[in-house]
Short mmCIF file of C-alpha atoms in Angstrom, two decimals:
data_model
loop_
_atom_site.label_atom_id
_atom_site.label_comp_id
_atom_site.label_asym_id
_atom_site.label_seq_id
_atom_site.Cartn_x
_atom_site.Cartn_y
_atom_site.Cartn_z
CA MET A 14 -81.33 0.41 -43.74
CA LYS A 15 -78.21 -0.03 -45.87
CA SER A 16 -77.60 3.70 -45.82
CA GLU A 17 -77.95 3.88 -42.04
CA ALA A 18 -75.48 1.02 -41.62
CA GLY A 19 -73.04 2.82 -43.88
CA GLN A 20 -73.39 5.99 -41.83
CA ARG A 21 -72.73 4.10 -38.60
CA THR A 22 -69.62 2.56 -40.09
CA ALA A 23 -68.30 5.97 -41.20
CA SER A 24 -69.06 7.40 -37.77
CA ASP A 25 -67.26 4.54 -36.06
CA LEU A 26 -64.19 5.13 -38.24
CA ASN A 27 -64.20 8.86 -37.44
CA ASP A 28 -64.48 8.13 -33.72
CA LYS A 29 -61.52 5.76 -34.01
CA ASP A 30 -59.41 8.28 -35.93
CA GLU A 31 -60.09 11.28 -33.68
CA PRO A 32 -57.88 10.28 -30.70
CA ILE A 33 -54.98 9.63 -33.07
CA TYR A 34 -55.54 12.94 -34.85
CA GLN A 35 -55.65 14.82 -31.53
CA ALA A 36 -52.59 13.02 -30.17
CA LEU A 37 -50.53 13.93 -33.23
CA MET A 38 -51.89 17.48 -33.35
CA ASN A 39 -51.05 18.05 -29.68
CA ALA A 40 -47.56 16.63 -30.11
CA ILE A 41 -46.93 18.98 -33.04
CA VAL A 42 -48.39 22.06 -31.37
CA GLU A 43 -46.50 21.39 -28.13
CA HIS A 44 -43.16 20.99 -30.01
CA GLN A 45 -42.77 17.33 -29.12
CA LEU A 46 -42.75 16.67 -32.86
CA PRO A 47 -40.62 19.53 -34.25
CA PRO A 48 -40.85 20.87 -37.81
CA GLY A 49 -39.20 18.47 -40.23
CA SER A 50 -39.90 15.40 -38.09
CA LYS A 51 -40.64 12.39 -40.27
CA LEU A 52 -43.91 10.54 -39.64
CA PRO A 53 -43.41 7.03 -41.05
CA GLU A 54 -46.67 5.18 -41.51
CA GLU A 55 -45.30 1.86 -40.25
CA ALA A 56 -44.07 3.32 -36.95
CA LEU A 57 -47.36 5.14 -36.37
CA CYS A 58 -49.37 2.02 -37.20
CA GLN A 59 -47.44 0.09 -34.57
CA VAL A 60 -47.73 2.65 -31.81
CA PHE A 61 -51.43 3.36 -32.36
CA GLY A 62 -52.42 -0.20 -33.25
CA VAL A 63 -54.26 0.70 -36.45
CA SER A 64 -53.93 -0.07 -40.15
CA ARG A 65 -52.08 2.02 -42.72
CA THR A 66 -55.47 3.09 -44.09
CA GLY A 67 -56.40 4.58 -40.73
CA ILE A 68 -53.06 6.36 -40.33
CA ARG A 69 -53.26 7.75 -43.87
CA LYS A 70 -56.67 9.25 -43.14
CA VAL A 71 -55.27 11.01 -40.08
CA LEU A 72 -52.21 12.25 -41.98
CA GLN A 73 -54.45 13.59 -44.74
CA ARG A 74 -56.48 15.51 -42.15
CA LEU A 75 -53.31 17.03 -40.70
CA ALA A 76 -52.10 17.95 -44.18
CA ALA A 77 -55.45 19.63 -44.92
CA VAL A 78 -54.87 22.07 -42.02
CA GLN A 79 -51.22 22.57 -43.08
CA MET A 80 -49.67 20.99 -39.99
CA ILE A 81 -47.79 18.36 -42.01
CA THR A 82 -46.68 17.90 -45.60
CA LEU A 83 -47.28 14.78 -47.70
CA THR A 84 -44.74 14.21 -50.47
CA PRO A 85 -44.85 11.31 -52.95
CA LYS A 86 -42.12 8.71 -52.22
CA ARG A 87 -40.95 10.73 -49.20
CA GLY A 88 -44.01 10.35 -47.02
CA ALA A 89 -45.21 12.64 -44.25
CA GLN A 90 -43.31 15.08 -42.11
CA VAL A 91 -44.19 17.93 -39.80
CA ALA A 92 -44.48 21.16 -41.77
CA THR A 93 -41.73 23.77 -41.63
CA PRO A 94 -43.16 27.23 -42.39
CA GLY A 95 -40.96 29.37 -44.59
CA VAL A 96 -39.91 32.88 -43.58
CA ASP A 97 -42.62 34.64 -45.58
CA GLU A 98 -45.30 32.21 -44.40
CA ALA A 99 -44.17 32.63 -40.80
CA LYS A 100 -44.54 36.40 -41.00
CA GLU A 101 -47.89 36.15 -42.79
CA ILE A 102 -49.32 33.86 -40.11
CA PHE A 103 -48.65 36.36 -37.33
CA ARG A 104 -49.68 39.36 -39.44
CA THR A 105 -52.96 37.61 -40.27
CA ARG A 106 -53.54 36.86 -36.60
CA ALA A 107 -52.93 40.50 -35.74
CA LEU A 108 -55.47 41.60 -38.35
CA LEU A 109 -58.16 39.09 -37.34
CA GLU A 110 -57.77 39.29 -33.60
CA GLY A 111 -57.44 43.06 -33.62
CA ALA A 112 -60.53 43.56 -35.83
CA ASN A 113 -62.57 41.37 -33.47
CA LEU A 114 -61.74 43.35 -30.31
CA PRO A 115 -64.82 45.67 -30.51
CA ALA A 116 -67.05 42.58 -30.44
CA VAL A 117 -65.00 41.14 -27.58
CA LEU A 118 -65.48 44.30 -25.53
CA ALA A 119 -69.19 44.40 -26.35
CA HIS A 120 -69.68 40.90 -24.86
CA LEU A 121 -67.11 41.11 -22.07
CA GLN A 122 -68.27 40.08 -18.59
CA THR A 123 -66.47 39.75 -15.26
CA PRO A 124 -66.29 35.92 -15.45
CA HIS A 125 -64.47 36.25 -18.80
CA LEU A 126 -61.74 38.32 -17.14
CA ALA A 127 -61.43 35.84 -14.28
CA ALA A 128 -61.04 32.95 -16.75
CA LEU A 129 -58.32 34.79 -18.69
CA GLU A 130 -56.47 35.65 -15.48
CA MET A 131 -56.58 31.99 -14.46
CA LEU A 132 -55.00 31.01 -17.77
CA ILE A 133 -52.22 33.57 -17.25
CA GLN A 134 -51.51 32.19 -13.77
CA GLN A 135 -51.34 28.66 -15.13
CA GLU A 136 -49.11 29.82 -17.98
CA GLN A 137 -46.73 31.55 -15.57
CA GLN A 138 -46.60 28.43 -13.43
CA ALA A 139 -45.79 26.33 -16.49
CA HIS A 140 -42.88 28.64 -17.33
CA GLN A 141 -41.60 28.45 -13.74
CA GLN A 142 -41.75 24.66 -13.86
CA HIS A 143 -40.07 24.60 -17.30
CA ASP A 144 -43.08 22.75 -18.68
CA GLY A 145 -42.79 23.79 -22.32
CA PRO A 146 -45.78 21.85 -23.70
CA ALA A 147 -48.11 23.28 -21.04
CA ALA A 148 -46.82 26.83 -21.60
CA ILE A 149 -47.46 26.56 -25.33
CA ARG A 150 -50.92 25.06 -24.82
CA LEU A 151 -51.95 27.72 -22.28
CA SER A 152 -50.59 30.58 -24.38
CA ALA A 153 -52.71 29.46 -27.32
CA ALA A 154 -55.73 28.93 -25.05
CA PHE A 155 -55.46 32.54 -23.86
CA HIS A 156 -55.82 33.91 -27.38
CA ILE A 157 -58.58 31.49 -28.34
CA GLN A 158 -60.57 32.18 -25.19
CA LEU A 159 -60.12 35.93 -25.63
CA GLN A 160 -61.56 35.84 -29.14
CA ALA A 161 -64.34 33.41 -28.13
CA ILE A 162 -65.77 36.12 -25.84
CA SER A 163 -67.13 37.81 -28.96
CA GLY A 164 -69.40 34.86 -29.70
CA ASN A 165 -68.07 34.67 -33.27
CA GLN A 166 -67.57 30.93 -33.65
CA VAL A 167 -66.24 31.09 -37.21
CA LEU A 168 -63.54 33.60 -36.30
CA THR A 169 -62.66 31.64 -33.15
CA GLU A 170 -62.15 28.50 -35.23
CA MET A 171 -59.91 30.46 -37.62
CA VAL A 172 -57.85 31.79 -34.71
CA THR A 173 -57.57 28.26 -33.32
CA ARG A 174 -56.10 27.02 -36.61
CA LEU A 175 -53.75 29.98 -36.80
CA THR A 176 -52.48 29.43 -33.23
CA GLN A 177 -51.67 25.84 -34.21
CA ARG A 178 -49.67 27.04 -37.20
CA SER A 179 -48.07 29.75 -35.03
CA SER A 180 -46.67 27.00 -32.83
CA LEU A 181 -44.97 25.53 -35.89
CA VAL A 182 -43.42 28.92 -36.65
CA ILE A 183 -42.05 29.27 -33.11
CA ALA A 184 -40.72 25.70 -33.17
CA ALA A 185 -38.99 26.30 -36.52
CA TRP A 186 -37.68 29.82 -36.01
CA GLY A 187 -37.85 30.64 -32.30
CA ALA A 188 -35.00 30.44 -29.81
CA PRO A 189 -34.67 27.01 -28.12
CA TRP A 190 -36.00 28.42 -24.83
CA GLN A 191 -38.99 30.15 -26.40
CA ARG A 192 -42.33 28.74 -25.23
CA GLY A 193 -45.58 30.38 -26.30
CA CYS A 194 -46.14 34.10 -25.77
CA ARG A 195 -44.90 36.60 -23.21
CA CYS A 196 -46.93 36.34 -20.00
CA ASP A 197 -46.44 40.03 -19.22
CA ASP A 198 -48.01 40.91 -22.59
CA HIS A 199 -51.05 38.84 -21.65
CA ASP A 200 -51.25 40.60 -18.28
CA ARG A 201 -51.25 43.95 -20.07
CA LEU A 202 -54.01 42.84 -22.45
CA VAL A 203 -56.25 41.80 -19.55
CA ALA A 204 -55.64 45.10 -17.76
CA LEU A 205 -56.77 47.00 -20.86
CA LEU A 206 -59.73 44.68 -21.32
CA ARG A 207 -60.82 45.52 -17.79
CA LYS A 208 -60.70 49.23 -18.66
CA LYS A 209 -62.51 48.57 -21.97
CA ALA A 210 -59.96 50.83 -23.64
CA LEU A 211 -60.31 49.80 -27.29
CA GLN A 212 -57.51 51.75 -28.97
CA PRO A 213 -54.85 51.04 -26.31
CA LEU A 214 -55.99 47.40 -26.34
CA THR A 215 -55.69 47.22 -30.13
CA ASP A 216 -52.24 48.80 -29.99
CA ALA A 217 -51.13 46.43 -27.23
CA LEU A 218 -52.26 43.38 -29.20
CA GLN A 219 -50.36 44.59 -32.28
CA GLN A 220 -47.26 45.17 -30.15
CA HIS A 221 -47.68 41.68 -28.72
CA PHE A 222 -47.46 40.13 -32.19
CA ASP A 223 -44.60 42.48 -33.09
CA HIS A 224 -42.70 41.17 -30.04
CA ILE A 225 -43.19 37.58 -31.16
CA LEU A 226 -42.01 38.31 -34.72
CA ALA A 227 -38.98 40.22 -33.39
CA SER A 228 -38.01 37.21 -31.27
CA LEU A 229 -37.78 34.87 -34.28
CA HIS A 230 -34.25 34.45 -35.59
CA PHE A 231 -35.14 32.59 -38.82
CA GLU A 232 -32.38 29.98 -38.56
CA ARG A 233 -33.65 26.57 -39.57
CA SER A 234 -33.64 23.80 -36.96
CA GLY A 235 -32.30 20.34 -37.78
CA GLU A 236 -34.47 17.29 -38.35
CA VAL A 237 -35.30 15.07 -35.40
CA LEU A 238 -36.75 11.56 -35.52
CA PRO A 239 -38.94 11.35 -32.40
CA ASP A 240 -39.49 8.39 -30.09
CA PHE A 241 -43.09 7.63 -31.07
CA ALA A 242 -43.52 4.86 -28.50
CA ARG A 243 -42.65 7.28 -25.67
CA LEU A 244 -44.73 10.17 -27.02
CA PHE A 245 -47.91 8.19 -27.59
CA ALA A 246 -47.71 5.54 -24.87
CA GLY A 247 -51.21 4.59 -23.81
CA THR A 248 -52.94 6.23 -26.78
CA GLY A 249 -53.06 3.18 -29.05
CA VAL A 250 -56.40 2.29 -30.60
CA ALA A 251 -57.31 -1.38 -30.61
CA PRO A 252 -57.86 -2.82 -34.13
#
C-alpha cells in the first residue's frame, strides 16, 4: 500500500510538471524564447504558480534534451548551439532521415500523402500571415510525420528531438525573417514521394538540408529577457 501511494504521488507530480515542460519547450522551439534567454527560477515560479522544486525538475528535463543549459551560480538559459554543433545537427538529420526513406516508401499510403500536403498548405498559410511560431511548428511536423510513415517509433522520436534542436540553430544563426524550412522544398519532397522515386527523393532531402545550412550566417544574436507573464498567460499550475 505504501508503495502504491508513493507511485501515485510521483505520477501526480509528473502530471503537474508536464504542462510547464511543454509550455517552455514550445516557447523555445517557436523562437519566443531565443537562444541565450535567461530562465530565472523565481520568475518562472510566479508565472506558473509552482515551487522552485517543481521548476527545477522541469529545467533539468529541458537540460537533459539539450534545449537549455544549467550553470552553477548563473542558473538556466536557453541553449545556444555552437557553429560545429549546428552543422552536426543538420548533418545528422540528413543521415537519419535519408537512411529511413526506403522504409517510408515501403509503408507509404495515399492518406499519408494527403496529410503531408495538408501540413504544407498550413505552413504556407502561416508564412503568408507572418505567423512565425506556427510556421516553425508546422515545418517540424512535416519532417516528423514523414519519418513516422515508416513505423519506426525510435527513429521518429530521435527526429523529433533533432527538429527541436534544429529550431535552436535557426534561432541562433538564421536570418531574422527565417521561419522553419522552405515550403517549396517540402512540395518537391511530396511530389517525389508520390512517384516513389527513392534516389531522387534521397537527393532532394539532402539538398533540402544543404539549403538550410547555406542560409545560416553564423552571427550570434544578442540576449533577450522575455516577458514570461505574457508568454505563459493562462498556463499557470495551481499549487
